[in-house]
Coordinates of C-alpha atoms in Angstrom, one line a residue:
M8 CA 62.8 127.4 67.1
S9 CA 63.4 124.8 69.8
R10 CA 62.6 125.9 73.4
Y11 CA 66.1 124.9 74.5
L12 CA 67.9 126.9 71.9
R13 CA 65.6 129.9 72.3
A14 CA 66.1 129.9 76.1
S15 CA 69.9 129.6 75.7
I16 CA 70.1 132.6 73.3
L17 CA 67.9 134.7 75.5
V18 CA 70.1 134.0 78.5
L19 CA 73.2 135.0 76.6
V20 CA 71.5 138.1 75.4
K21 CA 70.7 139.0 79.0
F22 CA 74.2 138.6 80.2
Y23 CA 76.4 139.5 77.3
S24 CA 74.5 142.2 75.3
L25 CA 74.4 145.8 76.2
C26 CA 71.3 146.1 74.2
Q27 CA 69.4 144.2 76.9
F28 CA 69.8 147.2 79.3
L29 CA 68.3 149.5 76.6
L30 CA 65.5 147.1 75.7
P31 CA 62.5 149.5 76.1
L32 CA 64.2 152.1 73.9
L33 CA 65.3 149.5 71.4
L34 CA 61.8 148.0 71.2
A35 CA 60.3 151.4 70.6
I36 CA 62.8 152.1 67.8
L37 CA 62.2 148.6 66.4
L38 CA 58.4 149.0 66.3
T39 CA 58.8 152.4 64.6
S40 CA 61.1 151.0 62.0
C41 CA 58.5 148.5 60.9
A42 CA 56.5 151.3 59.4
V43 CA 59.5 152.8 57.6
S44 CA 59.8 152.5 53.8
N45 CA 62.1 150.0 52.2
A46 CA 65.6 151.2 52.9
P47 CA 68.2 150.7 50.1
L48 CA 70.4 147.7 50.3
H49 CA 74.0 147.9 51.5
P50 CA 76.2 147.6 48.4
Q51 CA 77.9 144.4 49.8
T52 CA 74.5 142.8 50.5
A53 CA 73.4 143.6 47.0
L54 CA 76.2 141.5 45.6
S55 CA 76.3 137.7 45.5
S56 CA 79.2 135.4 44.9
G57 CA 82.0 137.2 43.0
T58 CA 85.5 137.1 44.6
L59 CA 85.5 134.9 47.7
S60 CA 87.0 136.8 50.5
A61 CA 90.2 135.7 52.1
N62 CA 88.4 135.0 55.4
Q63 CA 85.6 133.0 53.9
A64 CA 88.0 130.9 51.8
L65 CA 89.3 129.5 55.1
Y66 CA 86.3 127.4 56.0
D67 CA 83.9 124.9 54.3
V68 CA 80.2 124.9 55.3
Q69 CA 78.8 121.5 56.2
H70 CA 75.2 122.2 57.3
Y71 CA 72.8 125.0 58.1
R72 CA 70.0 125.1 60.6
L73 CA 67.5 127.9 60.3
E74 CA 65.0 128.6 63.0
L75 CA 62.9 131.6 61.9
D76 CA 59.8 133.2 63.4
V77 CA 57.9 135.1 60.7
D78 CA 55.4 137.9 61.7
P79 CA 53.4 138.8 58.6
E80 CA 51.6 141.6 60.2
R81 CA 54.8 143.5 61.1
K82 CA 56.7 142.2 58.1
F83 CA 59.3 141.1 60.7
I84 CA 61.5 138.1 61.3
E85 CA 63.4 136.8 64.3
G86 CA 65.7 133.9 64.1
V87 CA 68.6 131.8 65.2
V88 CA 70.9 130.3 62.5
V89 CA 73.5 127.6 63.2
M90 CA 76.2 126.9 60.7
Q91 CA 78.4 123.8 61.0
A92 CA 81.7 124.1 59.1
V93 CA 85.3 122.9 58.9
A94 CA 88.3 125.2 59.3
L95 CA 90.6 124.8 56.4
A96 CA 93.3 126.8 58.3
T97 CA 93.5 128.3 61.7
L98 CA 90.7 130.9 62.1
S99 CA 91.0 133.9 64.4
L100 CA 87.6 135.1 63.2
V101 CA 84.6 133.9 61.2
E102 CA 83.2 136.1 58.5
L103 CA 79.5 135.7 57.6
D104 CA 77.3 137.6 55.2
L105 CA 74.2 139.4 56.7
D106 CA 72.3 142.5 55.7
P107 CA 73.3 145.1 58.3
R108 CA 69.7 146.3 58.6
F109 CA 69.2 143.4 61.0
E110 CA 69.9 143.7 64.7
V111 CA 72.2 140.9 65.9
L112 CA 71.4 140.0 69.5
A113 CA 74.1 137.4 70.2
A114 CA 76.7 135.2 68.6
L115 CA 78.4 132.0 69.7
I116 CA 81.2 129.8 68.4
D117 CA 81.0 126.2 69.6
G118 CA 78.4 127.3 72.2
E119 CA 80.5 130.1 73.7
P120 CA 79.7 133.8 73.4
V121 CA 82.0 135.8 71.1
H122 CA 82.3 139.4 70.0
F123 CA 80.5 140.4 66.9
H124 CA 80.2 143.5 64.7
S125 CA 79.1 144.5 61.2
E126 CA 81.8 145.7 58.9
D127 CA 81.3 146.6 55.2
G128 CA 78.2 144.5 55.0
K129 CA 79.8 141.5 56.7
L130 CA 79.1 140.0 60.1
I131 CA 82.4 139.4 61.9
L132 CA 82.6 136.9 64.8
S133 CA 85.8 137.2 66.8
G134 CA 87.4 136.2 70.1
S135 CA 87.8 132.5 69.6
S136 CA 90.6 130.7 67.8
I137 CA 89.7 127.6 65.7
P138 CA 92.5 125.2 64.8
A139 CA 93.0 124.0 61.3
N140 CA 90.9 120.9 60.3
N141 CA 88.6 121.3 63.3
E142 CA 84.8 121.3 62.9
F143 CA 83.1 124.2 64.5
T144 CA 79.6 125.8 64.8
T145 CA 78.5 129.4 64.7
T146 CA 75.2 130.5 66.2
V147 CA 73.7 133.9 65.4
S148 CA 70.5 135.3 67.0
Y149 CA 69.1 138.3 65.1
R150 CA 65.9 140.1 64.2
G151 CA 64.5 142.8 61.9
R152 CA 62.5 143.8 58.9
P153 CA 64.0 142.2 55.8
Y154 CA 64.5 144.1 52.5
E155 CA 61.4 143.9 50.3
A156 CA 61.8 142.9 46.7
E157 CA 60.7 145.7 44.4
N158 CA 60.6 143.6 41.2
P159 CA 60.9 139.9 42.0
P160 CA 62.5 137.7 41.0
W161 CA 64.9 140.1 39.2
D162 CA 65.1 142.3 42.3
G163 CA 65.7 140.0 45.2
G164 CA 64.2 140.1 48.7
F165 CA 61.0 139.3 50.6
V166 CA 57.6 139.4 48.9
W167 CA 54.8 140.2 51.3
A168 CA 51.6 139.7 49.4
K169 CA 47.9 138.9 49.9
T170 CA 45.7 136.3 48.3
E171 CA 42.4 137.4 46.6
A172 CA 40.7 136.5 49.9
G173 CA 43.1 138.9 51.8
E174 CA 45.2 136.2 53.5
H175 CA 49.0 136.6 53.9
W176 CA 51.0 135.1 51.1
I177 CA 54.8 135.4 51.5
A178 CA 57.8 134.3 49.5
T179 CA 61.5 135.0 49.1
A180 CA 63.5 135.5 45.9
V181 CA 67.2 135.9 46.5
Q182 CA 69.1 134.3 43.6
G183 CA 70.9 137.4 42.3
R184 CA 71.5 138.9 45.7
G185 CA 72.0 136.0 47.9
C186 CA 71.0 134.4 51.2
D187 CA 72.3 137.3 53.3
L188 CA 69.2 139.2 52.4
Y189 CA 67.5 137.4 55.3
W190 CA 69.8 135.1 57.2
P191 CA 73.5 134.9 58.2
C192 CA 75.3 132.7 55.7
K193 CA 78.3 132.3 53.5
D194 CA 76.9 133.9 50.4
H195 CA 79.0 132.2 47.7
I196 CA 77.9 129.8 45.0
S197 CA 81.1 127.7 45.5
D198 CA 80.2 126.4 48.9
K199 CA 77.1 124.2 49.3
P200 CA 76.6 122.6 52.7
E201 CA 77.5 119.0 52.1
L202 CA 75.1 117.7 54.7
G203 CA 72.1 119.8 53.7
A204 CA 70.0 122.0 55.9
D205 CA 67.3 121.9 58.6
M206 CA 64.6 124.7 58.4
L207 CA 62.2 125.3 61.3
I208 CA 59.8 128.0 60.3
T209 CA 57.2 129.4 62.7
V210 CA 54.2 131.1 61.3
P211 CA 50.6 132.0 62.4
S212 CA 48.6 128.8 62.5
S213 CA 46.3 130.0 59.8
L214 CA 49.2 129.7 57.4
T215 CA 51.5 126.9 56.2
A216 CA 55.3 127.1 55.6
V217 CA 56.8 125.0 52.8
M218 CA 60.4 124.6 52.0
N219 CA 63.0 122.3 50.5
G220 CA 63.4 118.6 51.2
V221 CA 61.0 116.6 53.4
L222 CA 58.6 117.8 56.1
L223 CA 59.6 116.1 59.3
S224 CA 57.1 117.6 61.8
Q225 CA 54.4 120.2 62.3
L226 CA 54.0 121.4 65.9
S227 CA 51.3 123.9 67.0
L228 CA 51.7 126.0 70.1
G229 CA 49.2 128.7 71.0
E230 CA 48.5 130.6 67.8
S231 CA 51.7 129.6 66.0
T232 CA 52.8 126.5 64.1
T233 CA 56.4 125.4 63.5
Y234 CA 57.2 123.4 60.3
H235 CA 60.4 121.4 60.3
W236 CA 61.8 120.8 56.9
R237 CA 65.0 118.9 56.1
T238 CA 67.1 118.3 53.0
Q239 CA 70.1 115.9 53.3
N240 CA 71.4 116.8 49.9
P241 CA 73.9 119.5 49.2
I242 CA 72.1 122.7 48.3
S243 CA 73.0 126.2 47.3
A244 CA 72.2 128.7 50.1
Y245 CA 70.0 130.9 47.9
H246 CA 67.7 127.9 47.4
L247 CA 66.6 127.9 51.0
A248 CA 63.5 129.9 50.2
L249 CA 60.5 130.7 52.4
N250 CA 57.0 130.1 51.1
I251 CA 54.2 130.9 53.5
G252 CA 50.5 131.0 52.8
P253 CA 47.1 129.4 53.2
F254 CA 48.3 126.5 51.1
K255 CA 46.3 123.4 50.1
K256 CA 48.2 120.3 48.9
Y257 CA 47.7 118.4 45.7
E258 CA 49.7 115.2 45.4
I259 CA 50.3 112.5 42.9
Q260 CA 53.1 109.9 42.5
H261 CA 55.8 109.4 40.0
S262 CA 58.2 106.4 39.3
N263 CA 61.3 106.2 37.2
A264 CA 64.0 103.6 36.5
L265 CA 65.8 104.4 39.9
T266 CA 62.8 104.3 42.3
E267 CA 62.0 101.5 44.6
N268 CA 59.3 103.7 46.1
S269 CA 57.5 106.3 44.0
I270 CA 58.4 109.9 44.2
P271 CA 55.7 112.3 45.5
V272 CA 54.8 115.1 43.2
I273 CA 53.4 117.8 45.5
Y274 CA 51.9 121.1 44.5
Y275 CA 51.1 123.6 47.2
H276 CA 48.5 126.1 45.9
V277 CA 46.4 129.0 46.9
T278 CA 44.2 128.8 43.8
N279 CA 41.1 126.8 44.3
D280 CA 40.3 125.9 40.6
M281 CA 41.1 122.2 40.7
D282 CA 40.5 121.8 37.0
K283 CA 43.3 124.2 36.2
I284 CA 45.5 122.5 38.8
K285 CA 45.0 119.0 37.6
K286 CA 45.6 120.0 34.0
L287 CA 48.8 121.8 34.9
I288 CA 50.2 119.0 37.0
E289 CA 48.8 115.8 35.5
E290 CA 49.0 116.7 31.9
D291 CA 51.6 119.5 31.3
F292 CA 54.0 119.0 34.1
I293 CA 54.2 115.2 34.1
A294 CA 54.9 115.4 30.3
Q295 CA 57.7 117.8 31.0
L296 CA 59.1 115.6 33.7
E297 CA 59.1 112.6 31.4
F298 CA 60.8 114.6 28.7
F299 CA 63.6 115.7 31.1
E300 CA 64.1 112.1 32.4
R301 CA 64.2 110.7 28.9
T302 CA 66.5 113.4 27.4
L303 CA 68.8 114.1 30.4
G304 CA 68.5 111.4 33.0
P305 CA 66.6 110.6 36.3
Y306 CA 65.1 113.3 38.4
P307 CA 68.0 114.2 40.9
W308 CA 66.2 114.2 44.2
G309 CA 64.1 111.1 44.1
E310 CA 64.5 110.3 47.8
E311 CA 62.9 113.6 48.8
K312 CA 60.2 115.1 46.6
I313 CA 59.2 116.8 43.4
G314 CA 57.9 120.1 44.9
I315 CA 56.1 123.0 43.3
V316 CA 54.6 125.9 45.2
E317 CA 52.4 128.7 44.0
I318 CA 54.0 132.1 44.7
P319 CA 53.1 135.8 44.3
Y320 CA 55.7 136.5 41.7
L321 CA 56.7 134.8 38.3
G322 CA 58.9 131.9 39.4
M323 CA 62.2 130.6 40.7
E324 CA 64.1 127.3 40.6
H325 CA 64.4 126.4 44.3
Q326 CA 65.7 122.9 44.8
T327 CA 62.8 120.4 45.4
M328 CA 60.4 123.3 45.8
N329 CA 60.1 125.3 42.5
G330 CA 58.2 128.5 42.7
Y331 CA 55.4 128.9 40.2
G332 CA 53.4 132.1 39.4
N333 CA 52.5 132.0 35.7
G334 CA 48.8 131.9 36.0
Y335 CA 48.1 128.4 34.6
E336 CA 48.4 129.6 31.0
L337 CA 49.9 127.5 28.2
D338 CA 52.0 129.6 25.8
S339 CA 51.8 129.5 22.0
Y340 CA 54.0 126.4 22.0
G341 CA 51.5 124.3 23.8
F342 CA 53.1 124.1 27.3
D343 CA 53.7 126.3 30.3
W344 CA 57.1 127.8 29.5
L345 CA 57.7 129.1 33.1
M346 CA 57.1 125.7 34.7
Q347 CA 59.4 124.0 32.1
H348 CA 62.2 126.5 32.5
E349 CA 62.3 126.5 36.3
F350 CA 62.1 122.8 36.5
S351 CA 65.0 122.3 34.1
H352 CA 67.1 124.0 36.8
E353 CA 66.8 120.8 38.9
W354 CA 69.4 119.5 36.5
F355 CA 71.1 122.7 35.3
G356 CA 71.9 124.7 38.5
N357 CA 70.7 122.4 41.3
L358 CA 72.4 119.0 40.5
M359 CA 75.1 120.5 38.3
T360 CA 76.1 123.9 39.9
Q361 CA 78.3 126.5 38.4
A362 CA 81.8 126.7 39.9
E363 CA 81.9 130.5 39.9
S364 CA 79.6 133.3 38.9
E365 CA 81.4 133.6 35.5
D366 CA 80.1 130.1 34.7
F367 CA 76.5 131.3 35.0
W368 CA 75.7 130.3 31.4
L369 CA 76.0 126.6 32.5
H370 CA 72.8 127.2 34.4
E371 CA 70.8 129.5 32.1
G372 CA 72.2 128.7 28.7
F373 CA 71.4 125.0 29.1
A374 CA 68.1 125.5 30.9
N375 CA 67.0 128.0 28.2
Y376 CA 68.0 125.7 25.4
M377 CA 65.8 122.9 26.7
Q378 CA 62.8 125.1 25.8
P379 CA 63.2 125.0 22.0
V380 CA 64.2 121.3 22.3
Y381 CA 61.0 120.6 24.2
A382 CA 58.9 122.8 21.8
Q383 CA 60.2 120.6 19.0
Q384 CA 58.9 117.6 20.8
V385 CA 55.5 119.2 21.4
I386 CA 54.7 120.9 18.0
G387 CA 57.6 120.1 15.7
D388 CA 60.4 122.0 14.0
A389 CA 58.4 125.2 13.8
G390 CA 58.5 125.4 17.6
Y391 CA 62.2 124.9 17.8
W392 CA 63.0 127.5 15.2
S393 CA 60.6 130.1 16.4
Y394 CA 62.2 129.9 19.8
M395 CA 65.7 130.1 18.4
W396 CA 65.0 133.1 16.2
D397 CA 63.5 135.0 19.1
F398 CA 66.6 134.2 21.1
Y399 CA 68.9 135.4 18.3
N400 CA 67.1 138.7 18.0
G401 CA 67.2 139.2 21.8
M402 CA 71.0 139.2 22.0
V403 CA 72.9 142.4 22.7
N404 CA 76.4 141.1 22.4
C405 CA 78.0 143.8 24.6
K406 CA 80.0 141.4 26.9
P407 CA 81.5 137.9 26.7
I408 CA 79.1 135.5 28.4
V409 CA 82.1 133.9 30.0
P410 CA 84.3 136.8 31.2
G411 CA 88.0 136.3 31.7
E412 CA 87.9 137.5 35.3
T413 CA 86.1 136.9 38.5
V414 CA 82.7 138.7 38.6
S415 CA 79.7 138.9 40.8
M416 CA 76.1 138.1 39.6
D417 CA 75.7 141.8 38.7
Y418 CA 77.9 141.3 35.6
F419 CA 74.9 139.6 33.9
D420 CA 72.8 142.5 32.9
S421 CA 71.4 141.1 29.7
N422 CA 69.9 137.8 28.5
D423 CA 73.0 136.8 26.5
A424 CA 73.9 134.1 29.0
Y425 CA 70.5 132.6 28.1
Y426 CA 70.2 133.4 24.4
K427 CA 73.8 133.2 23.2
G428 CA 74.3 130.2 25.4
S429 CA 71.4 128.5 23.7
W430 CA 72.8 129.3 20.2
T431 CA 76.2 128.1 21.2
L432 CA 74.7 124.7 22.3
H433 CA 72.7 124.5 19.0
T434 CA 75.9 125.1 17.0
L435 CA 77.9 122.6 19.1
R436 CA 75.2 120.0 18.6
G437 CA 75.4 120.4 14.8
L438 CA 79.2 120.3 14.9
I439 CA 79.8 117.2 17.0
G440 CA 76.5 115.2 16.4
E441 CA 73.6 114.1 18.4
E442 CA 75.2 111.3 20.3
A443 CA 78.3 113.1 21.3
F444 CA 76.3 116.2 22.3
W445 CA 73.9 114.5 24.6
R446 CA 76.6 112.3 26.1
S447 CA 78.5 115.5 26.9
V448 CA 75.5 117.1 28.5
R449 CA 74.8 114.0 30.7
R450 CA 78.5 113.9 31.8
L451 CA 78.3 117.5 32.7
I452 CA 75.3 116.9 34.9
Y453 CA 75.9 113.5 36.4
D454 CA 79.6 112.8 35.7
T455 CA 78.5 109.8 33.6
A456 CA 77.0 109.4 30.1
N457 CA 74.7 106.7 31.4
P458 CA 72.9 108.2 34.5
W459 CA 70.2 105.5 34.4
T460 CA 72.8 103.1 36.1
L461 CA 73.0 105.3 39.2
S462 CA 71.0 105.0 42.4
Y463 CA 69.6 107.5 44.8
P464 CA 71.0 109.7 46.3
I465 CA 72.7 111.1 43.2
Q466 CA 75.8 113.1 43.9
P467 CA 75.8 116.7 42.7
T468 CA 78.6 118.1 40.4
R469 CA 80.3 121.4 40.5
R470 CA 81.3 122.5 37.0
S471 CA 83.2 125.3 35.3
S472 CA 83.0 126.3 31.6
D473 CA 86.5 124.7 31.2
D474 CA 85.0 121.4 32.5
F475 CA 82.4 121.4 29.7
V476 CA 85.0 122.3 27.1
R477 CA 87.0 119.3 28.2
I478 CA 84.0 116.9 28.3
A479 CA 82.8 118.0 24.9
S480 CA 86.3 117.7 23.4
E481 CA 86.6 114.2 24.7
E482 CA 83.3 113.2 23.3
Y483 CA 84.1 114.8 19.9
G484 CA 87.6 113.4 19.8
K485 CA 89.1 116.8 19.0
D486 CA 90.0 119.9 21.0
L487 CA 87.1 122.4 21.0
S488 CA 88.7 125.3 22.8
W489 CA 88.6 127.4 19.7
F490 CA 84.9 126.9 19.4
F491 CA 84.1 128.1 22.9
D492 CA 86.5 130.9 22.6
M493 CA 84.8 132.1 19.5
Y494 CA 81.3 132.0 21.0
L495 CA 81.6 132.4 24.7
R496 CA 84.7 134.5 25.4
K497 CA 84.1 137.2 22.8
A498 CA 81.4 139.8 22.9
E499 CA 80.7 140.2 19.2
L500 CA 79.0 137.6 17.1
P501 CA 81.3 136.0 14.5
H502 CA 80.9 137.3 11.0
L503 CA 81.0 134.9 8.1
L504 CA 82.4 136.6 5.1
Q505 CA 81.1 135.4 1.8
E506 CA 83.0 136.4 -1.4
R507 CA 81.8 135.5 -4.8
N508 CA 83.3 136.2 -8.2
N509 CA 83.3 134.7 -11.7
E510 CA 85.4 131.8 -10.4
G511 CA 83.2 130.7 -7.5
V512 CA 82.6 131.4 -3.9
S513 CA 84.7 131.5 -0.7
F514 CA 84.1 131.8 3.0
S515 CA 86.2 133.1 5.9
W516 CA 85.8 134.4 9.5
P517 CA 87.5 137.8 9.5
N518 CA 87.4 138.3 13.2
N519 CA 88.3 134.6 13.9
P520 CA 90.9 134.0 11.2
G521 CA 92.2 130.7 12.7
V522 CA 88.8 129.0 12.8
E523 CA 87.8 126.5 10.2
F524 CA 84.2 125.3 9.9
N525 CA 82.8 123.3 7.0
I526 CA 80.1 125.6 5.6
P527 CA 77.0 123.8 4.2
I528 CA 75.7 125.3 0.9
L529 CA 72.9 124.4 -1.5
V530 CA 73.5 125.1 -5.2
T531 CA 70.7 125.3 -7.8
Q532 CA 71.7 125.2 -11.5
D533 CA 69.7 124.1 -14.5
G534 CA 66.9 123.0 -12.3
R535 CA 69.1 120.7 -10.3
L536 CA 69.8 121.0 -6.6
S537 CA 73.1 119.8 -5.0
E538 CA 74.6 120.0 -1.5
H539 CA 78.2 120.8 -0.7
T540 CA 80.5 121.8 2.1
V541 CA 83.1 124.5 1.8
P542 CA 85.9 125.1 4.3
S543 CA 86.0 128.6 5.8
T544 CA 89.6 129.1 4.9
G545 CA 89.2 131.4 1.9
E546 CA 89.5 128.6 -0.7
I547 CA 87.5 129.1 -3.9
F548 CA 84.6 126.7 -4.5
P549 CA 83.9 126.6 -8.3
L550 CA 80.5 128.0 -9.0
A551 CA 78.9 129.1 -12.3
E552 CA 77.8 132.7 -12.4
D553 CA 74.1 131.9 -13.0
A554 CA 74.0 129.3 -10.1
L555 CA 71.7 130.1 -7.2
L556 CA 73.4 129.8 -3.8
Q557 CA 72.0 129.3 -0.3
V558 CA 74.5 129.3 2.6
D559 CA 73.9 127.1 5.6
P560 CA 70.3 126.3 4.7
K561 CA 69.5 124.5 8.0
V562 CA 71.1 127.3 10.0
T563 CA 73.6 125.1 11.8
L564 CA 76.0 128.0 12.6
L565 CA 75.6 130.9 14.9
R566 CA 76.9 134.0 13.2
N567 CA 75.9 137.6 12.6
F568 CA 72.8 137.4 10.4
G569 CA 72.6 141.2 10.2
T570 CA 69.2 141.5 11.8
T571 CA 70.2 142.9 15.2
E572 CA 71.7 146.2 16.2
A573 CA 75.3 146.6 17.1
C574 CA 76.0 146.8 20.8
V575 CA 75.2 150.2 22.3
L576 CA 76.5 150.8 25.8
E577 CA 74.4 153.0 27.9

């Protein structure tokens, strides 16, 4: 952290914090706590997003500045975080999120010390009135040992690992539980800082700290080095992820239709096998990048970087610095699925961000669907259908993937947002056609069906499920609300009822009686094959008794195929 800011905070601690008078005792307790096992998370800290509190709804974050000292030996951090925001109404207090395991040393609003206390997992700053429409800053100085992730990335927190050579290798994974796991923030998906963030990370000089955006400076003082990273793009708070290790840098350049100067593709790695690294980046990753730009549109953050960092857990989609830990292995489809999935989030999640937690499928359903689409490009139709059938048989269908109420990220306790989301998109694509489908997807992401006419910086979008319903309906030319209600807002899979008698065959949706699909069928009789479509309204399609019938031969419709168990709630 800067010398001026550090000195200011220490002075305020000296004069305004009672803790200063108990410093020897507090220090002894603090050092003892470093050896204590991982204490459980406060229930509020374990939640992310969900219902925005009344107090946090009253301000809009503009910018974050994180100044963090990371001590790997003690698994300890000390920091100062400055938040710039705008008051949307008169504020008598400012409510932040911060894990209460941290010791808060001092707090300021607009440079003046204020009262602070932890309450139900929230950090409350009070004693200063902020008029409506005024810009203001909060400054919080704190320290402590952060929660350690027990099963990252699914269980969020810090990851303190070692390389094979025994060097410290540190990362954070906080998507499901939020930024308050290690810094004071507004932990809600709805509020990105419009002006981005500055991150000044101080580590032992034997290590390197890499983060989002662009590296502005690297300053060594004594045995420590401070790395100053900056992103000027809006960014979700959980994306501000620490990556610390004995990194080496491998860099190549990439150009697309929007670039005047090439975009650096930078891979920070601890592995020393350059043959594996070059194959991963130059062959596999660049092919994936070109696929995404060809199918969706230009890489969103072309004025910053395309960043990848090797991490000690599987992976995470941090904006401009994707975490990779899949061991350089291609899967049976001929590409690195982890790299491909996380990178797809630069479009689905980072550029286009869900409006609320209940819109989570907009991130994961779309990103997940891009894997079978890419597999079809790499190895053909077999790749597409192998993926899709695995997805189908992984569904549990216990909850709607778009709930009708506000939820936190804890709601999503299965892969249905991924798998059922993918099948919904597959069925939509067949219903409205290729051109309308991909135009809808590009409008969802970029707010234009022709993103190659844009220029950097590209403005992010914030989308709800209703937004996509509207966009897809406009592209199709008909209202599609019934379609998304059928697949996203109900837990059970739709059942297509087929009834055949001596007159013919009919189809209907018994649990969706108002829905009408044209059902494709293949009929074989007397050695001749013919294709037909039958409306799902119970009408009889004439069919000879000895005719062979195949329903929906190209599997264009998601329905209950009868191969999965019914939902069983634990």
